[in-house]
Coordinates of C-alpha atoms in Angstrom, one line a residue:
M1 CA -4.7 1.7 5.5
N2 CA -1.6 3.0 7.2
D3 CA -1.6 6.7 6.6
A4 CA 1.6 7.4 8.4
P5 CA 3.8 8.1 5.4
F6 CA 1.4 10.8 4.2
R7 CA -0.4 12.3 7.2
Q8 CA 2.2 15.1 7.6
E9 CA 1.7 16.0 3.9
T10 CA -1.9 17.1 4.6
M11 CA -0.8 19.7 7.1
A12 CA 0.7 21.9 4.5
D13 CA -1.5 20.9 1.6
A14 CA -1.7 24.0 -0.5
A15 CA -1.1 21.8 -3.5
V16 CA -4.4 21.6 -5.3
P17 CA -7.0 24.3 -4.3
D18 CA -9.9 22.6 -6.1
G19 CA -9.2 19.1 -4.9
P20 CA -9.4 17.3 -1.5
T21 CA -6.5 17.0 0.9
R22 CA -3.4 15.0 -0.1
L23 CA -4.2 12.1 2.1
R24 CA -7.7 11.8 0.8
R25 CA -6.5 12.0 -2.8
L26 CA -4.0 9.2 -2.2
I27 CA -6.6 7.0 -0.5
Q28 CA -9.2 7.6 -3.2
G29 CA -6.6 6.9 -5.9
W30 CA -5.4 3.6 -4.3
S31 CA -8.9 2.4 -3.7
A32 CA -10.0 3.2 -7.2
N33 CA -6.9 1.5 -8.7
L34 CA -7.6 -1.6 -6.5
V35 CA -11.1 -1.9 -7.9
Q36 CA -9.8 -1.4 -11.4
I37 CA -7.4 -4.3 -10.9
L38 CA -10.2 -6.5 -9.7
L39 CA -12.4 -5.5 -12.6
G40 CA -9.6 -6.2 -15.0
L41 CA -9.2 -9.7 -13.5
T42 CA -13.0 -10.2 -13.8
Q43 CA -12.8 -9.3 -17.5
Q44 CA -9.9 -11.6 -18.3
L45 CA -10.6 -14.5 -15.9
V46 CA -14.1 -14.6 -14.3
L47 CA -16.1 -13.9 -17.6
I48 CA -14.2 -16.7 -19.4
P49 CA -16.4 -19.6 -18.0
A50 CA -19.6 -17.6 -19.0
F51 CA -18.3 -17.2 -22.5
L52 CA -17.4 -20.9 -22.7
H53 CA -20.9 -21.8 -21.5
I54 CA -22.3 -20.5 -24.7
W55 CA -19.4 -20.2 -27.2
T56 CA -17.0 -22.9 -28.5
A57 CA -13.3 -22.6 -27.8
D58 CA -12.8 -21.2 -31.3
V59 CA -15.2 -18.4 -30.8
L60 CA -13.6 -17.6 -27.4
A61 CA -10.2 -17.5 -29.1
A62 CA -11.6 -15.1 -31.6
W63 CA -13.0 -12.9 -28.8
L64 CA -9.7 -12.9 -27.0
A65 CA -8.0 -11.7 -30.2
V66 CA -10.6 -8.9 -30.7
Y67 CA -10.1 -7.9 -27.0
A68 CA -6.3 -7.9 -27.4
A69 CA -6.6 -5.7 -30.5
G70 CA -8.7 -3.2 -28.7
S71 CA -6.3 -3.1 -25.8
L72 CA -3.4 -2.3 -28.2
V73 CA -5.2 0.8 -29.4
V74 CA -3.7 2.6 -26.4
V75 CA -0.5 3.1 -28.3
A76 CA -2.4 5.5 -30.5
D77 CA -2.1 8.1 -27.8
A78 CA 1.6 8.4 -28.8
G79 CA 2.7 10.0 -25.6
L80 CA 0.3 13.0 -26.0
Q81 CA -1.3 12.5 -22.6
L82 CA 2.0 12.6 -20.7
R83 CA 3.1 15.6 -22.8
A84 CA -0.2 17.4 -21.8
V85 CA 0.2 16.3 -18.1
N86 CA 3.7 17.9 -17.9
R87 CA 2.5 21.1 -19.6
F88 CA -0.5 21.3 -17.2
L89 CA 1.9 20.9 -14.3
A90 CA 4.2 23.6 -15.7
F91 CA 1.4 26.1 -15.9
K92 CA 0.9 25.9 -12.2
T93 CA 3.7 28.4 -11.7
C94 CA 2.3 30.8 -14.3
A95 CA 0.2 33.9 -13.4
D96 CA -2.7 32.9 -15.6
C97 CA -2.7 29.2 -14.8
D98 CA -6.3 28.4 -15.7
G99 CA -6.3 30.5 -18.9
R100 CA -3.1 28.9 -20.2
T101 CA -4.4 25.4 -19.2
A102 CA -7.7 26.0 -21.0
R103 CA -6.0 27.2 -24.2
F104 CA -3.5 24.4 -24.3
Y105 CA -6.3 21.9 -23.5
A106 CA -8.4 23.2 -26.5
D107 CA -5.4 23.0 -28.8
M108 CA -4.4 19.5 -27.7
L109 CA -8.0 18.3 -28.1
R110 CA -7.9 19.4 -31.7
I111 CA -4.7 17.4 -32.2
Y112 CA -6.4 14.3 -30.6
V113 CA -9.4 14.6 -32.9
S114 CA -7.1 14.9 -35.9
V115 CA -5.1 11.8 -34.8
V116 CA -8.3 9.8 -34.3
V117 CA -9.7 10.8 -37.7
V118 CA -6.5 10.0 -39.6
L119 CA -6.0 6.7 -37.8
G120 CA -9.6 5.8 -38.2
V121 CA -9.5 6.3 -42.0
L122 CA -6.3 4.2 -42.2
L123 CA -7.8 1.5 -40.0
V124 CA -10.9 1.2 -42.2
G125 CA -8.7 1.1 -45.3
A126 CA -6.4 -1.5 -43.9
A127 CA -9.3 -3.7 -42.8
Q128 CA -10.6 -3.6 -46.4
L129 CA -7.2 -4.5 -47.9
W130 CA -6.3 -7.1 -45.3
R131 CA -9.3 -8.7 -43.7
P132 CA -8.6 -9.5 -40.0
S133 CA -10.2 -13.0 -40.3
A134 CA -7.8 -13.9 -43.1
V135 CA -4.7 -12.5 -41.4
L136 CA -5.5 -14.1 -38.0
G137 CA -7.0 -17.3 -39.2
F138 CA -10.6 -16.9 -38.0
H139 CA -12.3 -17.6 -41.4
S140 CA -15.1 -19.7 -39.8
T141 CA -16.0 -17.3 -37.1
A142 CA -19.1 -15.3 -38.0
D143 CA -18.8 -11.5 -37.9
F144 CA -15.1 -11.6 -36.8
D145 CA -14.1 -8.8 -39.2
A146 CA -17.0 -6.6 -38.1
A147 CA -16.3 -7.2 -34.4
M148 CA -12.6 -6.5 -34.9
L149 CA -13.3 -3.2 -36.7
V150 CA -16.0 -2.1 -34.2
M151 CA -13.6 -2.8 -31.3
M152 CA -10.6 -1.0 -32.7
L153 CA -12.6 2.0 -34.0
G154 CA -14.6 2.2 -30.8
M155 CA -11.5 2.2 -28.6
L156 CA -9.8 4.7 -30.9
L157 CA -12.7 7.1 -30.3
T158 CA -12.0 6.9 -26.6
I159 CA -8.4 8.1 -27.0
P160 CA -9.3 11.9 -26.6
A161 CA -10.5 11.2 -23.1
N162 CA -6.9 10.7 -22.2
L163 CA -6.5 14.5 -22.3
S164 CA -9.3 15.1 -19.8
S165 CA -8.0 12.2 -17.6
G166 CA -4.5 13.9 -17.6
L167 CA -6.1 17.2 -16.4
Y168 CA -8.0 15.3 -13.6
R169 CA -4.6 13.9 -12.4
V170 CA -3.0 17.3 -12.3
R171 CA -5.9 19.1 -10.6
G172 CA -6.2 16.6 -7.7
H173 CA -9.1 14.4 -9.0
Y174 CA -7.1 11.3 -10.0
G175 CA -9.4 9.0 -7.9
R176 CA -12.5 10.5 -9.5
V177 CA -11.6 9.7 -13.1
V178 CA -10.5 6.2 -12.2
W179 CA -13.8 5.6 -10.4
L180 CA -15.6 6.8 -13.6
Q181 CA -13.5 4.4 -15.6
N182 CA -14.4 1.6 -13.2
M183 CA -18.1 2.3 -13.6
A184 CA -17.8 2.2 -17.4
L185 CA -15.9 -1.1 -17.2
L186 CA -18.5 -2.6 -14.8
V187 CA -21.4 -1.5 -17.1
S188 CA -19.5 -3.0 -20.1
Q189 CA -19.1 -6.3 -18.3
V190 CA -22.8 -6.5 -17.5
A191 CA -23.6 -5.5 -21.1
Q192 CA -21.3 -8.3 -22.4
V193 CA -23.1 -10.9 -20.4
V194 CA -26.5 -9.7 -21.5
A195 CA -25.4 -9.5 -25.2
L196 CA -23.9 -13.0 -24.9
V197 CA -27.1 -14.5 -23.5
V198 CA -29.5 -12.7 -25.9
F199 CA -27.5 -12.9 -29.2
S200 CA -24.8 -15.5 -28.6
N201 CA -22.7 -13.8 -31.2
L202 CA -19.3 -12.1 -31.3
L203 CA -20.3 -8.8 -32.8
P204 CA -23.0 -7.8 -30.1
V205 CA -20.5 -8.6 -27.3
A206 CA -17.9 -6.4 -28.9
V207 CA -20.5 -3.6 -29.3
A208 CA -21.5 -4.0 -25.7
F209 CA -18.0 -3.7 -24.5
V210 CA -16.9 -0.7 -26.6
S211 CA -20.2 1.3 -26.3
A212 CA -19.8 1.7 -22.6
Q213 CA -16.2 3.0 -23.1
I214 CA -17.4 5.5 -25.7
V215 CA -20.2 6.8 -23.5
F216 CA -17.6 7.2 -20.7
A217 CA -15.2 9.2 -22.9
A218 CA -18.0 11.4 -24.2
F219 CA -19.3 12.1 -20.7
L220 CA -15.8 13.0 -19.5
I221 CA -15.0 15.3 -22.4
A222 CA -18.3 17.0 -23.0
F223 CA -19.9 17.1 -19.5
D224 CA -17.8 16.2 -16.4
A225 CA -14.6 18.0 -17.3
P226 CA -16.2 21.3 -18.2
R227 CA -18.4 21.1 -15.1
L228 CA -15.5 20.4 -12.8
F229 CA -13.2 22.9 -14.5
P230 CA -15.3 25.8 -15.7
F231 CA -12.3 27.6 -17.1
L232 CA -12.2 25.0 -20.0
R233 CA -15.3 26.7 -21.5
R234 CA -13.5 30.0 -21.6
G235 CA -10.6 28.4 -23.3
G236 CA -12.7 26.9 -26.0
A237 CA -14.7 30.1 -26.5
T238 CA -11.9 32.6 -26.5
P239 CA -11.4 34.0 -30.1
R240 CA -7.8 33.8 -31.1
R241 CA -5.7 32.7 -34.0
G242 CA -5.5 28.9 -34.3
R243 CA -2.3 27.0 -33.8
S244 CA -0.4 26.1 -37.0
W245 CA 0.0 22.6 -38.2
R246 CA 3.7 23.0 -37.4
W247 CA 2.8 23.5 -33.8
G248 CA 0.7 20.4 -33.8
L249 CA 3.6 18.4 -35.3
G250 CA 5.9 19.9 -32.7
Q251 CA 3.7 18.6 -29.9
L252 CA 3.7 15.1 -31.5
G253 CA 7.5 15.3 -31.6
L254 CA 7.8 16.4 -28.0
A255 CA 5.5 13.5 -27.0
L256 CA 7.6 10.9 -28.8
P257 CA 10.1 10.3 -25.9
F258 CA 7.1 9.5 -23.6
A259 CA 5.7 7.3 -26.3
A260 CA 9.0 5.5 -26.6
G261 CA 9.1 4.8 -22.9
S262 CA 5.5 3.6 -22.7
F263 CA 5.9 1.4 -25.8
T264 CA 9.1 -0.1 -24.5
E265 CA 7.5 -0.9 -21.2
L266 CA 4.6 -2.6 -23.0
A267 CA 7.1 -4.6 -25.1
L268 CA 9.1 -5.7 -22.0
V269 CA 5.8 -7.1 -20.6
N270 CA 4.9 -9.1 -23.7
L271 CA 8.1 -10.0 -25.4
P272 CA 9.4 -12.5 -22.8
V273 CA 6.4 -14.8 -23.5
L274 CA 6.9 -14.7 -27.2
L275 CA 10.7 -15.3 -26.9
V276 CA 10.2 -18.3 -24.6
S277 CA 7.6 -19.7 -26.9
A278 CA 9.9 -19.3 -29.9
L279 CA 13.2 -20.4 -28.4
V280 CA 12.1 -23.2 -26.0
V281 CA 11.1 -26.6 -27.5
D282 CA 9.7 -28.1 -24.3
R283 CA 6.0 -27.1 -24.2
I284 CA 5.7 -28.0 -20.6
A285 CA 8.5 -25.5 -19.8
V286 CA 6.7 -22.9 -21.8
A287 CA 3.5 -23.5 -19.8
Q288 CA 5.5 -23.2 -16.6
W289 CA 7.0 -19.9 -17.7
G290 CA 3.6 -18.5 -18.8
L291 CA 1.8 -19.3 -15.6
T292 CA 4.7 -18.2 -13.3
R293 CA 5.1 -15.0 -15.2
V294 CA 1.5 -14.1 -14.6
I295 CA 2.0 -13.6 -10.9
A296 CA 5.2 -11.5 -11.4
T297 CA 3.3 -9.4 -14.0
L298 CA 0.4 -8.9 -11.6
L299 CA 2.7 -7.9 -8.8
R300 CA 4.5 -5.4 -11.0
G301 CA 1.1 -4.0 -12.1
L302 CA 0.0 -3.6 -8.5
C303 CA 3.1 -1.7 -7.6
Q304 CA 2.6 0.6 -10.6
Q305 CA -1.0 1.2 -9.6
V306 CA 0.1 2.1 -6.1
S307 CA 2.7 4.5 -7.5
M308 CA 0.4 6.3 -9.9
P309 CA -1.5 8.5 -7.2
L310 CA 1.9 9.2 -5.6
A311 CA 3.3 10.3 -9.0
S312 CA 0.5 12.8 -9.5
E313 CA 1.4 14.4 -6.1
L314 CA 5.1 14.3 -6.7
G315 CA 4.6 15.9 -10.1
H316 CA 2.8 18.8 -8.5
D317 CA 5.6 19.3 -5.9
Y318 CA 8.2 19.1 -8.7
A319 CA 6.4 21.6 -10.9
V320 CA 6.0 24.3 -8.1
G321 CA 9.5 23.7 -6.8
D322 CA 8.4 22.5 -3.3
R323 CA 11.6 20.5 -2.8
E324 CA 11.0 19.7 0.9
R325 CA 7.5 18.1 0.3
L326 CA 8.8 16.4 -2.8
R327 CA 11.7 14.9 -1.0
R328 CA 9.6 13.8 2.0
L329 CA 6.8 12.2 0.0
Y330 CA 9.2 10.5 -2.4
A331 CA 11.1 8.8 0.4
R332 CA 8.0 7.6 2.2
G333 CA 6.3 6.6 -1.0
S334 CA 9.3 4.6 -2.0
V335 CA 9.3 2.8 1.3
F336 CA 5.6 2.2 1.0
V337 CA 5.8 0.6 -2.5
T338 CA 8.8 -1.6 -1.4
T339 CA 7.0 -2.7 1.7
I340 CA 3.9 -3.8 -0.3
A341 CA 6.0 -5.7 -2.8
S342 CA 8.1 -7.4 -0.1
L343 CA 5.1 -8.4 2.0
I344 CA 3.3 -10.0 -1.0
V345 CA 6.5 -11.9 -2.0
G346 CA 7.1 -13.0 1.6
G347 CA 3.7 -14.6 1.5
L348 CA 3.9 -16.0 -2.0
L349 CA 7.2 -17.8 -1.6
P350 CA 6.1 -20.4 1.0
F351 CA 2.7 -21.1 -0.4
W352 CA 3.2 -20.7 -4.2
V353 CA 4.0 -24.4 -4.7
D354 CA 0.6 -25.3 -3.1
F355 CA -1.3 -22.7 -5.1
F356 CA 0.4 -23.7 -8.3
A357 CA -0.6 -27.3 -7.8
L358 CA -4.2 -26.3 -7.2
W359 CA -4.2 -23.9 -10.1
T360 CA -2.9 -26.4 -12.6
H361 CA -4.6 -29.4 -11.1
G362 CA -1.1 -31.0 -10.8
T363 CA -0.8 -31.3 -14.6
I364 CA 2.2 -28.9 -14.8
P365 CA 5.2 -29.4 -12.5
Y366 CA 6.3 -26.6 -10.2
D367 CA 9.6 -24.8 -11.1
G368 CA 11.1 -23.5 -7.9
P369 CA 14.1 -21.6 -9.2
L370 CA 12.0 -19.9 -11.9
A371 CA 9.4 -18.7 -9.3
I372 CA 12.0 -17.6 -6.8
T373 CA 14.0 -15.6 -9.5
L374 CA 10.9 -13.8 -10.7
L375 CA 9.6 -13.0 -7.3
F376 CA 12.9 -11.8 -5.9
G377 CA 13.3 -9.7 -9.0
S378 CA 9.9 -8.2 -8.5
V379 CA 10.9 -7.0 -5.0
A380 CA 14.3 -5.7 -6.2
V381 CA 12.8 -3.6 -8.9
A382 CA 9.8 -2.2 -6.9
P383 CA 11.5 1.1 -6.0
S384 CA 12.3 1.8 -9.7
L385 CA 8.6 1.6 -10.5
L386 CA 7.9 4.7 -8.4
A387 CA 10.9 6.4 -10.1
L388 CA 9.5 5.4 -13.5
V389 CA 6.0 6.9 -13.0
F390 CA 7.6 10.0 -11.3
A391 CA 9.8 10.5 -14.3
Y392 CA 6.7 10.5 -16.5
H393 CA 5.3 13.3 -14.3
S394 CA 8.4 15.4 -14.1
N395 CA 9.1 16.0 -17.8
R396 CA 12.0 13.6 -18.1
G397 CA 11.0 12.3 -21.5
P398 CA 14.5 12.0 -23.0
L399 CA 15.8 10.1 -19.9
L400 CA 12.8 7.7 -20.1
A401 CA 13.4 7.1 -23.8
R402 CA 17.1 6.4 -23.4
T403 CA 16.9 4.2 -20.4
K404 CA 13.9 2.1 -21.5
L405 CA 15.3 1.6 -25.0
L406 CA 18.6 0.6 -23.4
Q407 CA 16.8 -1.8 -21.1
L408 CA 15.0 -3.4 -24.1
A409 CA 18.2 -3.8 -25.9
A410 CA 19.9 -5.4 -22.8
F411 CA 17.0 -7.7 -22.3
L412 CA 17.0 -8.9 -26.0
V413 CA 20.8 -9.6 -25.9
L414 CA 20.6 -11.5 -22.6
S415 CA 17.5 -13.4 -23.8
F416 CA 19.2 -14.7 -26.9
V417 CA 22.2 -15.7 -24.9
L418 CA 20.5 -17.2 -21.8
I419 CA 17.2 -18.7 -23.1
P420 CA 18.8 -21.4 -25.4
K421 CA 21.0 -22.5 -22.5
L422 CA 18.7 -22.2 -19.5
G423 CA 15.2 -22.2 -21.0
P424 CA 12.6 -20.1 -19.1
L425 CA 15.0 -19.5 -16.2
G426 CA 17.2 -17.7 -18.8
A427 CA 14.3 -15.4 -19.6
A428 CA 13.7 -14.8 -16.0
L429 CA 17.4 -13.9 -15.4
A430 CA 17.3 -11.6 -18.5
I431 CA 14.3 -9.7 -17.1
V432 CA 15.8 -9.4 -13.6
I433 CA 19.3 -8.4 -14.8
S434 CA 18.1 -5.8 -17.2
D435 CA 15.7 -4.4 -14.6
L436 CA 18.4 -4.2 -12.0
A437 CA 21.1 -2.8 -14.4
I438 CA 19.0 -0.3 -16.3
A439 CA 15.7 0.4 -14.6
L440 CA 17.0 0.4 -11.1
G441 CA 20.7 1.1 -11.7
L442 CA 20.3 4.0 -14.2
L443 CA 16.7 5.4 -14.2
A444 CA 16.0 5.1 -10.4
R445 CA 19.6 6.2 -9.6
V446 CA 19.2 9.4 -11.6
V447 CA 15.8 10.2 -10.2
V448 CA 16.7 9.3 -6.6
W449 CA 20.0 11.2 -6.7
Q450 CA 18.3 14.3 -8.0
T451 CA 15.4 14.1 -5.6
L452 CA 16.8 13.1 -2.2
Q453 CA 19.5 14.6 0.0
H454 CA 20.7 11.2 1.3
P455 CA 20.2 8.8 -1.7
M456 CA 22.7 6.1 -0.7
R457 CA 21.3 5.9 2.8
H458 CA 17.8 5.6 1.4
V459 CA 18.8 2.8 -1.0
V460 CA 20.4 0.8 1.9
F461 CA 17.4 1.4 4.0
L462 CA 15.1 0.0 1.3
A463 CA 17.3 -3.0 0.9
A464 CA 17.2 -3.7 4.6
I465 CA 13.4 -3.4 4.7
A466 CA 13.0 -5.7 1.7
V467 CA 15.3 -8.4 3.2
A468 CA 13.7 -8.2 6.6
I469 CA 10.1 -8.4 5.4
V470 CA 10.7 -11.1 2.8
S471 CA 12.8 -13.3 5.1
T472 CA 10.3 -12.9 8.0
G473 CA 7.3 -13.6 5.8
W474 CA 9.0 -16.6 4.1
G475 CA 10.2 -18.0 7.5
I476 CA 6.7 -17.7 9.0
G477 CA 5.2 -19.4 6.0
I478 CA 7.6 -22.3 6.2
V479 CA 6.8 -22.9 9.9
V480 CA 3.0 -22.6 9.2
A481 CA 3.2 -25.0 6.2
S482 CA 5.1 -27.5 8.3
Q483 CA 2.5 -27.4 11.2
V484 CA -0.7 -27.4 9.2
G485 CA -1.8 -30.9 8.2
G486 CA -3.9 -32.0 5.3
A487 CA -3.8 -31.3 1.6
G488 CA -5.8 -29.7 -1.2
L489 CA -7.8 -26.5 -1.1
A490 CA -8.7 -26.6 2.6
H491 CA -5.0 -27.0 3.5
F492 CA -4.0 -24.1 1.4
I493 CA -6.7 -21.8 2.8
A494 CA -5.9 -22.8 6.4
E495 CA -2.2 -22.0 6.0
C496 CA -2.9 -18.7 4.3
V497 CA -5.3 -17.6 7.0
I498 CA -2.8 -18.6 9.8
W499 CA 0.0 -16.7 8.0
L500 CA -2.2 -13.6 7.7
I501 CA -3.1 -13.7 11.4
V502 CA 0.5 -14.1 12.5
V503 CA 1.7 -11.3 10.2
G504 CA -1.2 -9.1 11.4
V505 CA -0.2 -9.6 15.0
L506 CA 3.4 -8.7 14.2
A507 CA 2.4 -5.6 12.4
S508 CA -0.2 -4.5 15.0
P509 CA 2.2 -1.9 16.6
L510 CA 1.8 0.1 13.5
A511 CA -1.7 0.9 14.6
I512 CA -0.1 3.2 17.3
R513 CA 0.4 6.7 15.9
K514 CA 3.5 7.3 18.0
V515 CA 5.2 4.1 16.7
R516 CA 4.4 5.2 13.1
S517 CA 5.8 8.6 13.7
R518 CA 9.1 7.2 15.1
L519 CA 9.4 4.9 12.1
M520 CA 8.7 7.8 9.8
D521 CA 11.5 9.8 11.3
I522 CA 14.1 7.2 10.6
I523 CA 13.4 7.0 6.8
P524 CA 16.4 8.7 5.1
A525 CA 15.3 11.5 2.7

């Protein structure tokens, strides 16, 4: 791990008195997020062969529908977590920081419980009126209705843990809460396999998955958070007049801009697949789009996960008014995220055609322009992802709502114009153009211009880094691919290993602290 962009931050780390140093917090957060990504891939890819070993394809499709429904329950948070995070950050400048945090935490927890109860009753009623098996076409799958209800109700019960998770972020324990989530996900995956082998039924697998998540949420709220933050017990026990229902509705209203931004981001990830499926007749082209889109989505998710620990630190500096540390960390963090995206794309471009052939067993042709457009777009938009998560942690809800809704509208207009003419390439262009025009051109511009002293120089510096890394990585890959003989999996592994060795040698000077320090000094902030 190259700690150069952040080592200087630890020297003046008065940020979070009850947490580790800034560098340790960032490393813990990145490592936890990396494991979370791997566990997510295990859930969605690695466990599929195990399911198919016992289930039929129809039962697997039913499980994927149940799992997707549980994943969508996240929207029930309605922006409350980000509202709470920004309030917790704002309290850091108050005289009674712990007391106000504890009182707000207790009041918000009551709102969460109320939301869960109301939505739970509505969910049960809706399931009785419109049976999921009839709506989704799984009449022949045993216990589908029960599994769907168990999954959605169970995931709904975990929503209040978002409040505790937000407090962990603010108080310097971001990595801890993600590691706890990872443990719960790992336990749930083992439990799913056991339930699959023992019962071979859909309902026990759903129970196995969701029970671990519920136990994690209960542990976080009832035991770990009060132990880690003892002042929460004082907040819950202090006698005072309860908040009015108008105050609760007001908090929901103040959370709406964050909810709009999050919902729009979710829609922008999933809508392109649906639009291409609806507007493109050629099923092979649709398959090309879906498979190529996977890697771009994974790259975007990785950049967001890298940005999340940085955003927690930036949010603290923003809340306490430490402009110098904020400016320095944002500039270096932006370079770090851009470098990661550029390095990955520089390695994907020369070898993606070989991997695609192995992945699809040669049954689906490779679409070069589509892959290049999506990958180049992922690099171009990488800096805006840090701006996005920083905006979530700096109380910029109205800006988020305006820009993300505008981006969604631009994407839809461009999609309906370009997809009928260009097919999946039109969808890729719609994504990239809307990202560049709105996410990068508006959101990132506002955030960068308000944060840095030399924003234009910083943008030019980022562009130069991206071009240099991508072109170098791509060029090395082309040379390696032309020199390595053979075909198939052995050929692919060999060229990837050689590429990694060459890039590692070129990057080896970064292991020298003096070199890193000099590079740090030239980053415009």
